[in-house]
């Protein structure tokens, strides 16, 4: 079972679950901590049993963001495609759909007054179902 919030320990059903189950927390790594995200992807890749090059990890994180479940799913897809070979960045670009949009990239494009790129990032954020208030909060 997964939950975005900590379970309320006062609830009887939660008490029963906590009595017989083990709770493991997976804190969300912020998108700007790319090295921590890459390390997490390396750990997941070892768990899945797929080997990636350094640039492949970077592309994977750029395309999936900090969504651990999506990273795990994409690594399984890459494992099936690679058949024991090392996955490079081009394979990741070919197979992994870009589903992460980063508001930090949007802020950087605005800072550099690159209007075309900023509009592209806004479109990407909207396509990734990012709330409009969150986009404007940058």
PDB file of C-alpha atoms in Angstrom:
ATOM      1  CA  UNK A   1       0.000   0.000   0.000  1.00  0.00           C
ATOM      2  CA  UNK A   2       1.200   3.493  -0.710  1.00  0.00           C
ATOM      3  CA  UNK A   3       0.068   6.775   0.700  1.00  0.00           C
ATOM      4  CA  UNK A   4       1.157  10.351   0.130  1.00  0.00           C
ATOM      5  CA  UNK A   5       0.568  11.265   3.756  1.00  0.00           C
ATOM      6  CA  UNK A   6       1.638   9.683   7.010  1.00  0.00           C
ATOM      7  CA  UNK A   7      -1.114   7.356   8.287  1.00  0.00           C
ATOM      8  CA  UNK A   8      -3.111   8.596  11.256  1.00  0.00           C
ATOM      9  CA  UNK A   9      -2.022   6.326  14.132  1.00  0.00           C
ATOM     10  CA  UNK A  10      -5.195   7.150  16.098  1.00  0.00           C
ATOM     11  CA  UNK A  11      -7.370   5.295  13.601  1.00  0.00           C
ATOM     12  CA  UNK A  12      -8.242   1.712  14.641  1.00  0.00           C
ATOM     13  CA  UNK A  13      -7.603   0.236  11.197  1.00  0.00           C
ATOM     14  CA  UNK A  14      -4.210   1.945  11.016  1.00  0.00           C
ATOM     15  CA  UNK A  15      -3.340   0.646  14.491  1.00  0.00           C
ATOM     16  CA  UNK A  16      -4.183  -2.870  13.333  1.00  0.00           C
ATOM     17  CA  UNK A  17      -2.100  -2.494  10.181  1.00  0.00           C
ATOM     18  CA  UNK A  18       0.854  -1.108  12.114  1.00  0.00           C
ATOM     19  CA  UNK A  19       0.629  -4.040  14.528  1.00  0.00           C
ATOM     20  CA  UNK A  20       1.074  -6.598  11.741  1.00  0.00           C
ATOM     21  CA  UNK A  21       2.848  -4.633   9.003  1.00  0.00           C
ATOM     22  CA  UNK A  22       6.081  -2.756   8.558  1.00  0.00           C
ATOM     23  CA  UNK A  23       6.032   0.870   7.458  1.00  0.00           C
ATOM     24  CA  UNK A  24       8.725   2.054   5.081  1.00  0.00           C
ATOM     25  CA  UNK A  25       8.973   5.699   4.126  1.00  0.00           C
ATOM     26  CA  UNK A  26      10.333   6.828   0.784  1.00  0.00           C
ATOM     27  CA  UNK A  27      10.943  10.556   0.985  1.00  0.00           C
ATOM     28  CA  UNK A  28      10.587  12.436  -2.280  1.00  0.00           C
ATOM     29  CA  UNK A  29      13.915  13.764  -3.545  1.00  0.00           C
ATOM     30  CA  UNK A  30      13.631  17.340  -4.866  1.00  0.00           C
ATOM     31  CA  UNK A  31      14.152  17.692  -8.634  1.00  0.00           C
ATOM     32  CA  UNK A  32      17.132  20.007  -8.237  1.00  0.00           C
ATOM     33  CA  UNK A  33      19.129  17.315  -6.411  1.00  0.00           C
ATOM     34  CA  UNK A  34      20.109  15.549  -9.619  1.00  0.00           C
ATOM     35  CA  UNK A  35      23.002  13.614  -8.075  1.00  0.00           C
ATOM     36  CA  UNK A  36      20.712  12.136  -5.423  1.00  0.00           C
ATOM     37  CA  UNK A  37      18.174  11.236  -8.122  1.00  0.00           C
ATOM     38  CA  UNK A  38      20.888   9.601 -10.226  1.00  0.00           C
ATOM     39  CA  UNK A  39      22.062   7.632  -7.187  1.00  0.00           C
ATOM     40  CA  UNK A  40      18.503   6.489  -6.560  1.00  0.00           C
ATOM     41  CA  UNK A  41      18.215   5.441 -10.225  1.00  0.00           C
ATOM     42  CA  UNK A  42      21.485   3.494  -9.903  1.00  0.00           C
ATOM     43  CA  UNK A  43      20.109   1.666  -6.863  1.00  0.00           C
ATOM     44  CA  UNK A  44      16.883   0.851  -8.691  1.00  0.00           C
ATOM     45  CA  UNK A  45      18.813  -0.271 -11.781  1.00  0.00           C
ATOM     46  CA  UNK A  46      20.848  -2.676  -9.637  1.00  0.00           C
ATOM     47  CA  UNK A  47      17.604  -3.951  -8.149  1.00  0.00           C
ATOM     48  CA  UNK A  48      16.080  -4.475 -11.609  1.00  0.00           C
ATOM     49  CA  UNK A  49      19.288  -5.927 -13.027  1.00  0.00           C
ATOM     50  CA  UNK A  50      19.988  -3.518 -15.875  1.00  0.00           C
ATOM     51  CA  UNK A  51      23.243  -1.689 -16.640  1.00  0.00           C
ATOM     52  CA  UNK A  52      23.165   1.919 -17.818  1.00  0.00           C
ATOM     53  CA  UNK A  53      25.894   4.319 -18.910  1.00  0.00           C
ATOM     54  CA  UNK A  54      26.437   7.602 -17.082  1.00  0.00           C
ATOM     55  CA  UNK A  55      24.692   9.656 -19.770  1.00  0.00           C
ATOM     56  CA  UNK A  56      21.768   7.202 -19.749  1.00  0.00           C
ATOM     57  CA  UNK A  57      21.152   7.926 -16.061  1.00  0.00           C
ATOM     58  CA  UNK A  58      21.142  11.666 -16.762  1.00  0.00           C
ATOM     59  CA  UNK A  59      18.638  11.288 -19.615  1.00  0.00           C
ATOM     60  CA  UNK A  60      16.467   8.948 -17.538  1.00  0.00           C
ATOM     61  CA  UNK A  61      16.275  11.468 -14.693  1.00  0.00           C
ATOM     62  CA  UNK A  62      15.592  14.323 -17.125  1.00  0.00           C
ATOM     63  CA  UNK A  63      12.707  12.367 -18.656  1.00  0.00           C
ATOM     64  CA  UNK A  64      11.157  10.908 -15.499  1.00  0.00           C
ATOM     65  CA  UNK A  65      11.957  13.493 -12.833  1.00  0.00           C
ATOM     66  CA  UNK A  66      11.682  12.341  -9.239  1.00  0.00           C
ATOM     67  CA  UNK A  67       8.870   9.829  -9.811  1.00  0.00           C
ATOM     68  CA  UNK A  68      10.384   6.657  -8.323  1.00  0.00           C
ATOM     69  CA  UNK A  69       7.615   4.379  -9.518  1.00  0.00           C
ATOM     70  CA  UNK A  70       7.996   5.671 -13.097  1.00  0.00           C
ATOM     71  CA  UNK A  71      11.792   5.271 -12.961  1.00  0.00           C
ATOM     72  CA  UNK A  72      11.376   1.662 -11.835  1.00  0.00           C
ATOM     73  CA  UNK A  73       8.872   0.931 -14.625  1.00  0.00           C
ATOM     74  CA  UNK A  74      11.093   2.516 -17.278  1.00  0.00           C
ATOM     75  CA  UNK A  75      14.115   0.557 -16.021  1.00  0.00           C
ATOM     76  CA  UNK A  76      12.149  -2.678 -16.403  1.00  0.00           C
ATOM     77  CA  UNK A  77      11.261  -1.644 -19.963  1.00  0.00           C
ATOM     78  CA  UNK A  78      14.930  -0.872 -20.693  1.00  0.00           C
ATOM     79  CA  UNK A  79      15.977  -4.235 -19.256  1.00  0.00           C
ATOM     80  CA  UNK A  80      13.576  -6.044 -21.560  1.00  0.00           C
ATOM     81  CA  UNK A  81      14.860  -4.091 -24.567  1.00  0.00           C
ATOM     82  CA  UNK A  82      18.563  -4.372 -23.774  1.00  0.00           C
ATOM     83  CA  UNK A  83      18.636  -8.143 -23.192  1.00  0.00           C
ATOM     84  CA  UNK A  84      21.736  -7.988 -20.995  1.00  0.00           C
ATOM     85  CA  UNK A  85      23.536  -5.236 -22.923  1.00  0.00           C
ATOM     86  CA  UNK A  86      24.491  -1.867 -21.465  1.00  0.00           C
ATOM     87  CA  UNK A  87      21.856   0.799 -22.094  1.00  0.00           C
ATOM     88  CA  UNK A  88      23.149   4.126 -23.433  1.00  0.00           C
ATOM     89  CA  UNK A  89      21.567   7.578 -23.533  1.00  0.00           C
ATOM     90  CA  UNK A  90      20.269   7.170 -27.090  1.00  0.00           C
ATOM     91  CA  UNK A  91      18.343   4.032 -26.127  1.00  0.00           C
ATOM     92  CA  UNK A  92      16.788   5.885 -23.200  1.00  0.00           C
ATOM     93  CA  UNK A  93      15.788   8.797 -25.473  1.00  0.00           C
ATOM     94  CA  UNK A  94      14.241   6.334 -27.897  1.00  0.00           C
ATOM     95  CA  UNK A  95      12.297   4.241 -25.385  1.00  0.00           C
ATOM     96  CA  UNK A  96      11.417   6.478 -22.445  1.00  0.00           C
ATOM     97  CA  UNK A  97       8.685   9.028 -22.993  1.00  0.00           C
ATOM     98  CA  UNK A  98       9.415  12.431 -21.529  1.00  0.00           C
ATOM     99  CA  UNK A  99       6.893  12.721 -18.747  1.00  0.00           C
ATOM    100  CA  UNK A 100       8.647  15.081 -16.375  1.00  0.00           C
ATOM    101  CA  UNK A 101       8.508  18.784 -16.789  1.00  0.00           C
ATOM    102  CA  UNK A 102      10.698  20.870 -14.591  1.00  0.00           C
ATOM    103  CA  UNK A 103       9.636  24.307 -13.424  1.00  0.00           C
ATOM    104  CA  UNK A 104      13.307  25.087 -12.760  1.00  0.00           C
ATOM    105  CA  UNK A 105      13.986  24.790 -16.496  1.00  0.00           C
ATOM    106  CA  UNK A 106      11.099  27.191 -17.107  1.00  0.00           C
ATOM    107  CA  UNK A 107      12.514  29.683 -14.611  1.00  0.00           C
ATOM    108  CA  UNK A 108      15.929  29.479 -16.271  1.00  0.00           C
ATOM    109  CA  UNK A 109      14.426  30.070 -19.734  1.00  0.00           C
ATOM    110  CA  UNK A 110      12.541  33.104 -18.395  1.00  0.00           C
ATOM    111  CA  UNK A 111      15.718  34.394 -16.735  1.00  0.00           C
ATOM    112  CA  UNK A 112      17.575  34.100 -20.045  1.00  0.00           C
ATOM    113  CA  UNK A 113      14.631  35.789 -21.862  1.00  0.00           C
ATOM    114  CA  UNK A 114      14.295  32.780 -24.167  1.00  0.00           C
ATOM    115  CA  UNK A 115      10.587  33.113 -24.894  1.00  0.00           C
ATOM    116  CA  UNK A 116      10.292  30.201 -27.329  1.00  0.00           C
ATOM    117  CA  UNK A 117      11.914  27.784 -24.901  1.00  0.00           C
ATOM    118  CA  UNK A 118       9.881  29.153 -21.974  1.00  0.00           C
ATOM    119  CA  UNK A 119       6.638  28.578 -23.886  1.00  0.00           C
ATOM    120  CA  UNK A 120       7.794  25.054 -24.725  1.00  0.00           C
ATOM    121  CA  UNK A 121       8.422  24.356 -21.028  1.00  0.00           C
ATOM    122  CA  UNK A 122       5.004  25.790 -20.091  1.00  0.00           C
ATOM    123  CA  UNK A 123       3.378  23.506 -22.671  1.00  0.00           C
ATOM    124  CA  UNK A 124       5.329  20.528 -21.312  1.00  0.00           C
ATOM    125  CA  UNK A 125       4.301  21.350 -17.735  1.00  0.00           C
ATOM    126  CA  UNK A 126       0.649  21.580 -18.752  1.00  0.00           C
ATOM    127  CA  UNK A 127       0.886  18.283 -20.672  1.00  0.00           C
ATOM    128  CA  UNK A 128       2.291  16.654 -17.523  1.00  0.00           C
ATOM    129  CA  UNK A 129      -0.823  17.817 -15.611  1.00  0.00           C
ATOM    130  CA  UNK A 130       1.148  20.251 -13.477  1.00  0.00           C
ATOM    131  CA  UNK A 131      -1.305  22.572 -11.674  1.00  0.00           C
ATOM    132  CA  UNK A 132      -1.366  26.105 -13.084  1.00  0.00           C
ATOM    133  CA  UNK A 133      -0.836  27.654  -9.653  1.00  0.00           C
ATOM    134  CA  UNK A 134       2.289  25.572  -9.188  1.00  0.00           C
ATOM    135  CA  UNK A 135       3.615  26.697 -12.581  1.00  0.00           C
ATOM    136  CA  UNK A 136       3.074  30.363 -11.728  1.00  0.00           C
ATOM    137  CA  UNK A 137       4.679  29.919  -8.287  1.00  0.00           C
ATOM    138  CA  UNK A 138       8.156  29.813  -9.793  1.00  0.00           C
TER     139      UNK A 138
END
